[in-house]
PDB file of C-alpha atoms in Angstrom:
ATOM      1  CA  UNK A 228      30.494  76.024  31.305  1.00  0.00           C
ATOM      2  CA  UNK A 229      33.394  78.700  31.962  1.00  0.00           C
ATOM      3  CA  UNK A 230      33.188  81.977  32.516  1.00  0.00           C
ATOM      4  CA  UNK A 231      33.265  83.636  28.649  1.00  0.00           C
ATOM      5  CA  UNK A 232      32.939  86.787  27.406  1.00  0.00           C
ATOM      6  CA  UNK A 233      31.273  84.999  23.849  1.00  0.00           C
ATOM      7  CA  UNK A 234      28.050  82.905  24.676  1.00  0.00           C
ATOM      8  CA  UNK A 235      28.187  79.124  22.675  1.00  0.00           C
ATOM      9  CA  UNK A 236      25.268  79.247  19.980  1.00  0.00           C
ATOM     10  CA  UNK A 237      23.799  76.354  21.578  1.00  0.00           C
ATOM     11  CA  UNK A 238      23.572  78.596  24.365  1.00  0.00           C
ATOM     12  CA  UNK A 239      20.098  79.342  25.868  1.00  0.00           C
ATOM     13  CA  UNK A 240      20.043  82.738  27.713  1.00  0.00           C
ATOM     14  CA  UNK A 241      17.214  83.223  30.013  1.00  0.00           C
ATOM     15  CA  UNK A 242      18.321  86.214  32.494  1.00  0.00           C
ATOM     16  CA  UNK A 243      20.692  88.697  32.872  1.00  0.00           C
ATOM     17  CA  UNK A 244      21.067  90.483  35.924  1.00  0.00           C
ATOM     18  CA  UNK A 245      23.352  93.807  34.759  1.00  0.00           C
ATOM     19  CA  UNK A 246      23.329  96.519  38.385  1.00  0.00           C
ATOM     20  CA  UNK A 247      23.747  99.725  35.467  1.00  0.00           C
ATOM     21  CA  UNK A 248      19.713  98.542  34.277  1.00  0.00           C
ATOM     22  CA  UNK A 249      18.394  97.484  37.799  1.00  0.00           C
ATOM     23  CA  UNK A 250      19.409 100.546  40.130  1.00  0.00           C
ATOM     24  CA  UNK A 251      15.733 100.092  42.019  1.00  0.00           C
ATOM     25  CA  UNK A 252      17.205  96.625  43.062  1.00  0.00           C
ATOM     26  CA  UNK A 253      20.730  97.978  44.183  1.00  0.00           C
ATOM     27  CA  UNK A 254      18.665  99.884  46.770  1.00  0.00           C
ATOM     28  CA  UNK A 255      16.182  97.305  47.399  1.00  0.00           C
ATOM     29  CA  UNK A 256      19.195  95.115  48.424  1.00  0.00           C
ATOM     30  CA  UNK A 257      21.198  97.876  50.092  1.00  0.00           C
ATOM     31  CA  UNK A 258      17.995  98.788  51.593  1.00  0.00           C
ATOM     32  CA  UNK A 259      17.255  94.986  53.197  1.00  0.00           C
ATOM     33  CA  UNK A 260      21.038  94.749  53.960  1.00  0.00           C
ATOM     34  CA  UNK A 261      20.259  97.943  56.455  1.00  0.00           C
ATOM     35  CA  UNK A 262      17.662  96.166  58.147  1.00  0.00           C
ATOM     36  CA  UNK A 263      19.261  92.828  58.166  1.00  0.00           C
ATOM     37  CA  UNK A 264      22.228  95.011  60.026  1.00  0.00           C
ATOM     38  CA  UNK A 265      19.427  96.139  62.571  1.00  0.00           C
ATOM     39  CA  UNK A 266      18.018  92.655  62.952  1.00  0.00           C
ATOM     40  CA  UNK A 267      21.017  91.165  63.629  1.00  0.00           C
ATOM     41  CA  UNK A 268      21.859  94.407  66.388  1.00  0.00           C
ATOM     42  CA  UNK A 269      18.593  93.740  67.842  1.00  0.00           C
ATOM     43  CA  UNK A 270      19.386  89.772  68.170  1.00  0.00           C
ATOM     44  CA  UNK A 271      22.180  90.607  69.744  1.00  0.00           C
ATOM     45  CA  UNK A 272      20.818  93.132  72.790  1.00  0.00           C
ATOM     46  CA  UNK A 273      18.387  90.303  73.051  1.00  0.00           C
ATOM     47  CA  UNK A 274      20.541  87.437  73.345  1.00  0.00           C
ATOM     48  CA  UNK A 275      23.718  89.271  75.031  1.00  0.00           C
ATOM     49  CA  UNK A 276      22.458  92.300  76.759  1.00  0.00           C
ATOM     50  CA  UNK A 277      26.167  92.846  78.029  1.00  0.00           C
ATOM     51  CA  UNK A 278      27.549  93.071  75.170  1.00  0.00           C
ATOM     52  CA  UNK A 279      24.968  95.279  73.634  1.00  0.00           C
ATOM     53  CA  UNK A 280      27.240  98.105  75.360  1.00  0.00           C
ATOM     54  CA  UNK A 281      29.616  97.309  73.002  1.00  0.00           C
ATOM     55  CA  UNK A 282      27.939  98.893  69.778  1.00  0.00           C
ATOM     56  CA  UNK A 283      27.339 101.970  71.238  1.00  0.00           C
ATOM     57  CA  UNK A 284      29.962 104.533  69.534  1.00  0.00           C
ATOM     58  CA  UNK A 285      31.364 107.624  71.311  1.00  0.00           C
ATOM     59  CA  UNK A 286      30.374 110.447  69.637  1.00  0.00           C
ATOM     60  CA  UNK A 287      33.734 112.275  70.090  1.00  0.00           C
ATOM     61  CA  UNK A 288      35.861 112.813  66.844  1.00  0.00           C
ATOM     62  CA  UNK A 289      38.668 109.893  67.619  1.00  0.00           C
ATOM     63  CA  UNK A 290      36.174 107.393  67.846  1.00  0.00           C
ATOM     64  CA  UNK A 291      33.819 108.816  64.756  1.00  0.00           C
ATOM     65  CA  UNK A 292      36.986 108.689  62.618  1.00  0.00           C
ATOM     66  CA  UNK A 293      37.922 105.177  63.626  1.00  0.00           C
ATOM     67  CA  UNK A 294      34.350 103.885  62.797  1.00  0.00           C
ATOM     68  CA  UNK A 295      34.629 105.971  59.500  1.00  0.00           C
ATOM     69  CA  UNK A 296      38.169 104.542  58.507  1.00  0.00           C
ATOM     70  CA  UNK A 297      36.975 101.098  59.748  1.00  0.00           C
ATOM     71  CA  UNK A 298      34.114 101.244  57.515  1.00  0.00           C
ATOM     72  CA  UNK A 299      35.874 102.578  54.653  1.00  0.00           C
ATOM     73  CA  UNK A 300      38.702  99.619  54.926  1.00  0.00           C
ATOM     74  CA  UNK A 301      36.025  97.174  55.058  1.00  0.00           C
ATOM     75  CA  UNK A 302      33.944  98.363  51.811  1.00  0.00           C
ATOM     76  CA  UNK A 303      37.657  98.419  50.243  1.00  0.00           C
ATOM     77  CA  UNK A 304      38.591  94.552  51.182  1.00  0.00           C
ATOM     78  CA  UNK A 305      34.945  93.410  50.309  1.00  0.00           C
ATOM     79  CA  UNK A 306      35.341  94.284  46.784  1.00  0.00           C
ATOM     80  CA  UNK A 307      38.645  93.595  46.813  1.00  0.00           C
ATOM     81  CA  UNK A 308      37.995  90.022  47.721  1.00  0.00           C
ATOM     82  CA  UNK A 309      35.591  89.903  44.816  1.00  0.00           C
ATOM     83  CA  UNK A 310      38.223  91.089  42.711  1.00  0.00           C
ATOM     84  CA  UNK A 311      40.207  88.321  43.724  1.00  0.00           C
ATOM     85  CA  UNK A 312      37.956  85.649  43.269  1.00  0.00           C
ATOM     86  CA  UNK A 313      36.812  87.128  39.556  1.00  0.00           C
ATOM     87  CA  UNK A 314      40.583  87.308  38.730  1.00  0.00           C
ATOM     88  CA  UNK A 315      40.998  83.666  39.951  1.00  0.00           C
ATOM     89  CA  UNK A 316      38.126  82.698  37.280  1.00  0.00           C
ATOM     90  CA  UNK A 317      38.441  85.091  34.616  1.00  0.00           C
ATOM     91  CA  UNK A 318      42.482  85.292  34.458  1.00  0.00           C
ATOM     92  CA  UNK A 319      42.082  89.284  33.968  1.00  0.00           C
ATOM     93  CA  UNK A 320      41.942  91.784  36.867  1.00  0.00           C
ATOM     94  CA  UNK A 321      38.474  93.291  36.903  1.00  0.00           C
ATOM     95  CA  UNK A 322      37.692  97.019  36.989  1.00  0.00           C
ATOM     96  CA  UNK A 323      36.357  98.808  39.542  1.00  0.00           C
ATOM     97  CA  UNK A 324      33.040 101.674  39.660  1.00  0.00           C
ATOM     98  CA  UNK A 325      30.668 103.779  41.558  1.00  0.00           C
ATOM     99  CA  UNK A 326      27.628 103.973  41.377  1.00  0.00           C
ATOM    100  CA  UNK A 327      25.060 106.496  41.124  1.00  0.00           C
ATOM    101  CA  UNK A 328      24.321 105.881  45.146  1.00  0.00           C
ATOM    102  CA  UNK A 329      28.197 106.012  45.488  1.00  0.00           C
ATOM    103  CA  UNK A 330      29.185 102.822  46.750  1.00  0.00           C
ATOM    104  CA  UNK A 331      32.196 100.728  44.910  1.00  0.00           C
ATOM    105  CA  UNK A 332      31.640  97.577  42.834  1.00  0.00           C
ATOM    106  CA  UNK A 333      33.885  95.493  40.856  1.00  0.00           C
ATOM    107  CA  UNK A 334      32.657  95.435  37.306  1.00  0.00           C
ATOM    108  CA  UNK A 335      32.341  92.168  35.556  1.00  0.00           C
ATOM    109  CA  UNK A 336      30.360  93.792  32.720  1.00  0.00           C
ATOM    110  CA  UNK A 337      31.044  91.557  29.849  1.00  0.00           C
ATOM    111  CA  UNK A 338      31.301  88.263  31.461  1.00  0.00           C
ATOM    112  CA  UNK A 339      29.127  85.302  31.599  1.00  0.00           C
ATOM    113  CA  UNK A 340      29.953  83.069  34.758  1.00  0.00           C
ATOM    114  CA  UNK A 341      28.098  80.143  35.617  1.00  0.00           C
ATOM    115  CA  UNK A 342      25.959  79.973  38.366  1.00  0.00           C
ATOM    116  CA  UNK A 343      28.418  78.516  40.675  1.00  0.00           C
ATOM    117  CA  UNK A 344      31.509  80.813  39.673  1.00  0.00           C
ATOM    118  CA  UNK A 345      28.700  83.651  40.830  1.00  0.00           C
ATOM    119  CA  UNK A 346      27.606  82.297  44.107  1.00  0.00           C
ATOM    120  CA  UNK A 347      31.260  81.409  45.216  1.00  0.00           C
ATOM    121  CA  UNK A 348      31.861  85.194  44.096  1.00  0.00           C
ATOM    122  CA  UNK A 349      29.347  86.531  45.489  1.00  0.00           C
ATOM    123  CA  UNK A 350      29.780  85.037  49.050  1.00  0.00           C
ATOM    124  CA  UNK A 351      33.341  84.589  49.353  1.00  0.00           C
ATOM    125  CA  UNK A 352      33.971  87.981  51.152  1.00  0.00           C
ATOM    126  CA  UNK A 353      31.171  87.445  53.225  1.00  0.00           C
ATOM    127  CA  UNK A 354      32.781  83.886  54.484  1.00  0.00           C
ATOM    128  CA  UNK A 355      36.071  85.204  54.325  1.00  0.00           C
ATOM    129  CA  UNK A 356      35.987  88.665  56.816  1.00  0.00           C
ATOM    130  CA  UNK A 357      33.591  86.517  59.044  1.00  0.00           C
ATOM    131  CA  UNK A 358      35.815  84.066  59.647  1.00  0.00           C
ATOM    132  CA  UNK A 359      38.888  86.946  59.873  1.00  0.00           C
ATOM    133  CA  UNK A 360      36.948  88.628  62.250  1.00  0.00           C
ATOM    134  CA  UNK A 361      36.050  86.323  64.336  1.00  0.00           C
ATOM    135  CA  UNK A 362      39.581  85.235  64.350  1.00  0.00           C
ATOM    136  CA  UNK A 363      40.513  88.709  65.013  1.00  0.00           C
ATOM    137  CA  UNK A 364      37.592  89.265  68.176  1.00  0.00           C
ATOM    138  CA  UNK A 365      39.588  86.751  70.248  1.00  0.00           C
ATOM    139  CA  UNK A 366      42.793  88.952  70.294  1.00  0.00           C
ATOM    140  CA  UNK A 367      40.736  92.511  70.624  1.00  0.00           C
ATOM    141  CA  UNK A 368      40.349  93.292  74.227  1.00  0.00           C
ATOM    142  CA  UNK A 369      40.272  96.258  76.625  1.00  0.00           C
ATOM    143  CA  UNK A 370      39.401  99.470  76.864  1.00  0.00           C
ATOM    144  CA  UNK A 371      40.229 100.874  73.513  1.00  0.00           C
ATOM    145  CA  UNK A 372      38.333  98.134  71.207  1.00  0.00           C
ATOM    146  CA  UNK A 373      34.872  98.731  73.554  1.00  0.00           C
ATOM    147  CA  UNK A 374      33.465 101.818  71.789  1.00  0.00           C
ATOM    148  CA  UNK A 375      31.144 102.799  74.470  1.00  0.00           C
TER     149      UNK A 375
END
């Protein structure tokens, strides 16, 4: 199957997961995506206590609007990635929302994707700004770029 905005007859339809009905699992998930964050801060400490120093922020306003802007850009090419990859499938540039938390989605209200057009959406910017940052860690370095 491709992704269609009109379902075949033969069709059998046994889930749809639509984020504007299920707002107690947007903050279920942005609620376990917190504490995966603090997991993976905590494995860190633990495994590299050195560079544990290196997640502290300065609390003064250039480094507070950095971390702001930084998250803000990030949140921007996450869904914009997603955007990318839904354009790819569905040959039309998707839409973009807030929601009633106020973070930004890409709306693909409308469309039915297969199961694999959904996971390859859905983890693309995940694989994609790992493996850019990671890239990007090697060339970071001094005094500036440690945030302690």
């Amino acid at each position: 199957m491709r992704p269609t905005q009109i379902l075949p007859e033969s069709y059998s339809h046994c889930y749809t997961l639509d984020s504007k009905q299920h707002k107690a699992a947007q903050g279920i998930l942005i609620f376990i995506g917190f504490v995966f964050f603090l997991l993976c801060r905590q494995a860190i400490k633990f495994i590299s206590p050195e560079y544990s120093v290196v997640l502290k922020l300065k609390r003064d306003p250039f480094h507070v609007i950095i971390f702001s802007a930084t998250i803000i850009i990030m949140v921007i090419l996450h869904e914009s990635i997603h955007s990318l990859v839904l354009l790819g499938f569905i040959k039309k540039l998707p839409p973009f929302g807030v929601n009633f938390m106020g973070s930004i989605y890409v709306n693909a209200s409308g469309w039915y994707l297969p199961r694999l057009h959904m996971l390859i959406m859905s983890l693309s910017p995940f694989l994609l700004l790992s493996i850019v940052g990671t890239i990007l860690l090697h060339f970071t370095s001094g005094d500036f770029f440690q945030m302690t």
